mmCIF file of C-alpha atoms in Angstrom:
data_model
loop_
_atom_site.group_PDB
_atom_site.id
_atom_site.type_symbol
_atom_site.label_atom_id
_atom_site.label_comp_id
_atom_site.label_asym_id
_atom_site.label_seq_id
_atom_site.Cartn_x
_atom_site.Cartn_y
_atom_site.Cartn_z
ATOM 1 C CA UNK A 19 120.978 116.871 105.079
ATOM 2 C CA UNK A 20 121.783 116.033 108.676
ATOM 3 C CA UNK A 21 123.090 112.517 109.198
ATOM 4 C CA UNK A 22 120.658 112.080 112.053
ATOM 5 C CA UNK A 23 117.450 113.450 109.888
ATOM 6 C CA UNK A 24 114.364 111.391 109.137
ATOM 7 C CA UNK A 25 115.557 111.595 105.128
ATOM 8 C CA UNK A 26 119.046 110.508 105.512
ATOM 9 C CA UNK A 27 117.839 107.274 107.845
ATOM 10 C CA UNK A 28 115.484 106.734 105.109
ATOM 11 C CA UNK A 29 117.735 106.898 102.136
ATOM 12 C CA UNK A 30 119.589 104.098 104.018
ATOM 13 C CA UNK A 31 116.883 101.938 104.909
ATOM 14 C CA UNK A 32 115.959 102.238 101.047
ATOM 15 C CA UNK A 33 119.827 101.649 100.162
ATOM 16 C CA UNK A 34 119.190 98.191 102.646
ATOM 17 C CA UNK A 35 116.302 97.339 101.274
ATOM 18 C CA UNK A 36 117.245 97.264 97.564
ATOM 19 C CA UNK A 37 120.540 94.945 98.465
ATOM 20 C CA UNK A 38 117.702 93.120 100.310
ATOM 21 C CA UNK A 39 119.398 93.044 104.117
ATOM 22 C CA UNK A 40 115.725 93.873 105.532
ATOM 23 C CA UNK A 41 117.189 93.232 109.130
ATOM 24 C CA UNK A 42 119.453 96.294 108.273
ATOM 25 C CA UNK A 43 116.498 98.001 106.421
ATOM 26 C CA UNK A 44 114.394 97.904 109.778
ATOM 27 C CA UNK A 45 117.297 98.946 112.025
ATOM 28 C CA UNK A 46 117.169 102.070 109.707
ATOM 29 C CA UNK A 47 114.041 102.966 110.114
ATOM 30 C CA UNK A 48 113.812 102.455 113.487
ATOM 31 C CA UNK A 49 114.865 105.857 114.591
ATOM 32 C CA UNK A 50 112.923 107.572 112.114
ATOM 33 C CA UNK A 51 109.512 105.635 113.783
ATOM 34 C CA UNK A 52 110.861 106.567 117.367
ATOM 35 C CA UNK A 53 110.430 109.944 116.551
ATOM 36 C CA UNK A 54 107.109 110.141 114.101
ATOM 37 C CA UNK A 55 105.001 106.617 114.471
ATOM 38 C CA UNK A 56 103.026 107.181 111.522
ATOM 39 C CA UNK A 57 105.827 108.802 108.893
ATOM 40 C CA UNK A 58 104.300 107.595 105.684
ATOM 41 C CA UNK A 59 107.495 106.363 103.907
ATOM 42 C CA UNK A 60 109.032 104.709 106.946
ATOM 43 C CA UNK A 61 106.103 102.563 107.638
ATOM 44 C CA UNK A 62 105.633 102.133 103.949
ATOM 45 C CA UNK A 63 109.236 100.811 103.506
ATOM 46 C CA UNK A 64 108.621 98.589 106.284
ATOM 47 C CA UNK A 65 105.615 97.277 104.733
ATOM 48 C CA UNK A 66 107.446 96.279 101.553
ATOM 49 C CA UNK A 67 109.893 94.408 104.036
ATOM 50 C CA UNK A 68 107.020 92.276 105.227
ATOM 51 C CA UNK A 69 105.514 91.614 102.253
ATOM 52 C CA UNK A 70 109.107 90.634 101.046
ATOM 53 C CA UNK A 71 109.379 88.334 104.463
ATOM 54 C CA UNK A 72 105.732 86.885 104.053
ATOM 55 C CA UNK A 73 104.081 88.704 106.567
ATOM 56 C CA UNK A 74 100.878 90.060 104.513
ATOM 57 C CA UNK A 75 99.001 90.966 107.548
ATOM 58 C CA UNK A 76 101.993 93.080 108.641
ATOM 59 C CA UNK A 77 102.279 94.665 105.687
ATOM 60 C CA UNK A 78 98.805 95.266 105.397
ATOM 61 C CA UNK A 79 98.542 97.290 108.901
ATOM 62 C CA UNK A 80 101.737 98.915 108.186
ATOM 63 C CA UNK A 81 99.816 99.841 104.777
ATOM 64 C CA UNK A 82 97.519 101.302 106.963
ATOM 65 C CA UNK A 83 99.290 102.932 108.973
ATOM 66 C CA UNK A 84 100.902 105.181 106.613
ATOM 67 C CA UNK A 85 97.951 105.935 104.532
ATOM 68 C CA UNK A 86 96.631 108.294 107.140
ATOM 69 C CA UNK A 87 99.388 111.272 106.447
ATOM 70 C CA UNK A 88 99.089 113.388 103.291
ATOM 71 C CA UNK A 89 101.824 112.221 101.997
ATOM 72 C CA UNK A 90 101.421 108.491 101.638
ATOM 73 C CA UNK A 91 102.223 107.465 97.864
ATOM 74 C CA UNK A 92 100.063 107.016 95.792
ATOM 75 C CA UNK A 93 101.580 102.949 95.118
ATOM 76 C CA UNK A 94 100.974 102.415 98.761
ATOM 77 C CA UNK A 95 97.573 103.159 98.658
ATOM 78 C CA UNK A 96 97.433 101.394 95.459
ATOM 79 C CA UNK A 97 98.779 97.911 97.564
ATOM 80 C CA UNK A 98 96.706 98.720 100.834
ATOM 81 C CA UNK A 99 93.498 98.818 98.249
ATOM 82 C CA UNK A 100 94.672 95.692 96.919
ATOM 83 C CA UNK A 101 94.958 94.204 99.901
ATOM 84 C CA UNK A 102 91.631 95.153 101.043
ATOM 85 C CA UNK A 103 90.011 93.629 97.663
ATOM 86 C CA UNK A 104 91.688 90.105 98.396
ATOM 87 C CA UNK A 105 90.627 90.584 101.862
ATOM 88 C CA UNK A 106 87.086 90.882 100.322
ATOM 89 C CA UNK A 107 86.439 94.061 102.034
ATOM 90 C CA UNK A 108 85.491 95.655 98.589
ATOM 91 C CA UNK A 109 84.429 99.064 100.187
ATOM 92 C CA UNK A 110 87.795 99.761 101.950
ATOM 93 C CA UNK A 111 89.292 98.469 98.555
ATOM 94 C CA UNK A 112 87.263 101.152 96.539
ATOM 95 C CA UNK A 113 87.936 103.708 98.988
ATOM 96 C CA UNK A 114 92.211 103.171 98.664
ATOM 97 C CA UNK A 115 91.793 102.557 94.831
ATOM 98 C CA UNK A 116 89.969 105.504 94.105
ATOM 99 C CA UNK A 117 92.608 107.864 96.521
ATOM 100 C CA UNK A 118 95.708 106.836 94.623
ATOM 101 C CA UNK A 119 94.020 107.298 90.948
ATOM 102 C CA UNK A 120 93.103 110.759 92.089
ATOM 103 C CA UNK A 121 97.191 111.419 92.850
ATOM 104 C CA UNK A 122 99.108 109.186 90.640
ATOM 105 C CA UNK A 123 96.331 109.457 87.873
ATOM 106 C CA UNK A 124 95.074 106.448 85.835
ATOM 107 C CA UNK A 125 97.339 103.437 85.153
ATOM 108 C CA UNK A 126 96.135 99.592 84.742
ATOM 109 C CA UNK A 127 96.773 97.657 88.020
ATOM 110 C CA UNK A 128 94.374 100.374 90.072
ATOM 111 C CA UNK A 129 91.558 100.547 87.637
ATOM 112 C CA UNK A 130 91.435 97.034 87.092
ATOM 113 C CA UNK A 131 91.771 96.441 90.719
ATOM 114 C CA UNK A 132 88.831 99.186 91.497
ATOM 115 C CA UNK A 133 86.453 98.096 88.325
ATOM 116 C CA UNK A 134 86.758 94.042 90.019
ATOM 117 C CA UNK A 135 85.934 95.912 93.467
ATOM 118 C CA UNK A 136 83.169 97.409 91.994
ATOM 119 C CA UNK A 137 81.672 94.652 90.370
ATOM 120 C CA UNK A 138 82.048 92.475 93.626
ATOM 121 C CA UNK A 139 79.766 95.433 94.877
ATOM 122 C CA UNK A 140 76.811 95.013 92.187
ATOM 123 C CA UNK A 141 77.755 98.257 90.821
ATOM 124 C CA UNK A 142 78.473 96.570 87.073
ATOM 125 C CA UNK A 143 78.022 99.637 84.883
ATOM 126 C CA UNK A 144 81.130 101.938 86.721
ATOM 127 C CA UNK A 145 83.080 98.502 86.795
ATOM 128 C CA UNK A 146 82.580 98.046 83.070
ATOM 129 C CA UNK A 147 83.824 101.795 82.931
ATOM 130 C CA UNK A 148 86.599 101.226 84.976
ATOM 131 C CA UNK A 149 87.579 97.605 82.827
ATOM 132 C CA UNK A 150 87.201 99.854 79.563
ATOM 133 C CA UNK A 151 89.988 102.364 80.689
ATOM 134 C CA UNK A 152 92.098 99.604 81.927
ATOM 135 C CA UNK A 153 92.066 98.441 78.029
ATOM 136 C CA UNK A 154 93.576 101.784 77.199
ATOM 137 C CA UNK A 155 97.040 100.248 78.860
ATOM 138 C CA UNK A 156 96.991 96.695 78.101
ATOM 139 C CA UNK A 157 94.400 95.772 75.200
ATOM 140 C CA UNK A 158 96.373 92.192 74.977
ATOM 141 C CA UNK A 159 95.072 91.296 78.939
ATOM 142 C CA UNK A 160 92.876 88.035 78.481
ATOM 143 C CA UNK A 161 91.840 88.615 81.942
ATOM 144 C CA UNK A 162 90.511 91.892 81.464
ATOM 145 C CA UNK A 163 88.584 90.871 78.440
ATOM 146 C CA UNK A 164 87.354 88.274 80.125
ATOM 147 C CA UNK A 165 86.067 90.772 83.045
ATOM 148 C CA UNK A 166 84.269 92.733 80.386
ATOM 149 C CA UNK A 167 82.598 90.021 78.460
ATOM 150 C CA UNK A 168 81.398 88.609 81.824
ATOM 151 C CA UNK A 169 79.844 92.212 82.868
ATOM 152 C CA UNK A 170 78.504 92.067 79.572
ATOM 153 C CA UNK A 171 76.725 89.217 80.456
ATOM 154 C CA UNK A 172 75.236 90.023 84.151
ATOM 155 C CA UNK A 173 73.872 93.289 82.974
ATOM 156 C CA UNK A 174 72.130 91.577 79.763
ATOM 157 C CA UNK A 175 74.376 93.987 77.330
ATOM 158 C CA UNK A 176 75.067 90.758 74.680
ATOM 159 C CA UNK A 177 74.533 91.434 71.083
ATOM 160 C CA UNK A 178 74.702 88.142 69.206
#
């Protein structure tokens, strides 16, 4: 690996980022931007620094930014989808959700994320499907119980 490639700038930005010197972390990256604007895990890495600073709306449009390559991670489309659901742009939220189940596969914080999405949408009977497989990884979640027994209840499904 060259010391002036993309992977060995981004290997120290990383290295920056986990001894928490974002300042350092950004100067990394900053060649790697110069010479691709939208590399996914530059602008990615960047997000997590602004999220990490308390800059939400940065981190959002960095978000964003990366998830138009091919090779944006699946956990950054995960967090741009989750951003978009506490925006309350549920669509966008579905649409992010739904990308990084199909590469990372299921896990709990995306299909709980995508079934409240979905439910904010009226569309009650994929949420519920969506809450039931999020039960799969964490059966002790009050919230997610909760979720379910409310769905329950808007689509008239109570058996007393």
């Amino acid at each position: 690996m060259q010391s002036d490639s993309p992977d060995h700038f981004l290997k120290l930005a990383e290295k920056r980022f986990q001894e928490k010197d974002y300042l350092a972390c950004e100067l990394a990256l900053e060649p790697i931007l110069a010479e691709i604007p939208d590399h996914a895990g530059a602008n990615e890495l960047l997000a997590y620094v602004a999220a990490n600073t308390g800059d939400m709306m940065r981190f959002h449009n960095l978000l964003l930014k990366a998830s138009h390559r091919p090779d944006c991670s699946p956990k950054a489309l995960y967090y741009l989808g989750s951003s978009f659901l506490e925006m309350g742009q549920f669509e966008q939220a579905i649409l992010y959700l739904e990308r990084a189940l199909k590469i990372a596969g299921e896990f709990f914080e995306a299909l709980h994320d995508l079934a409240t999405a979905q439910a904010q949408m009226g569309e009650g009977q994929l949420a519920l499907q969506n809450y039931t497989k999020a039960l799969h990884f964490r059966k002790d979640s009050f919230e997610l119980h909760y979720n379910i027994a409310r769905l329950h209840d808007e689509l008239g499904q109570l058996d007393l």
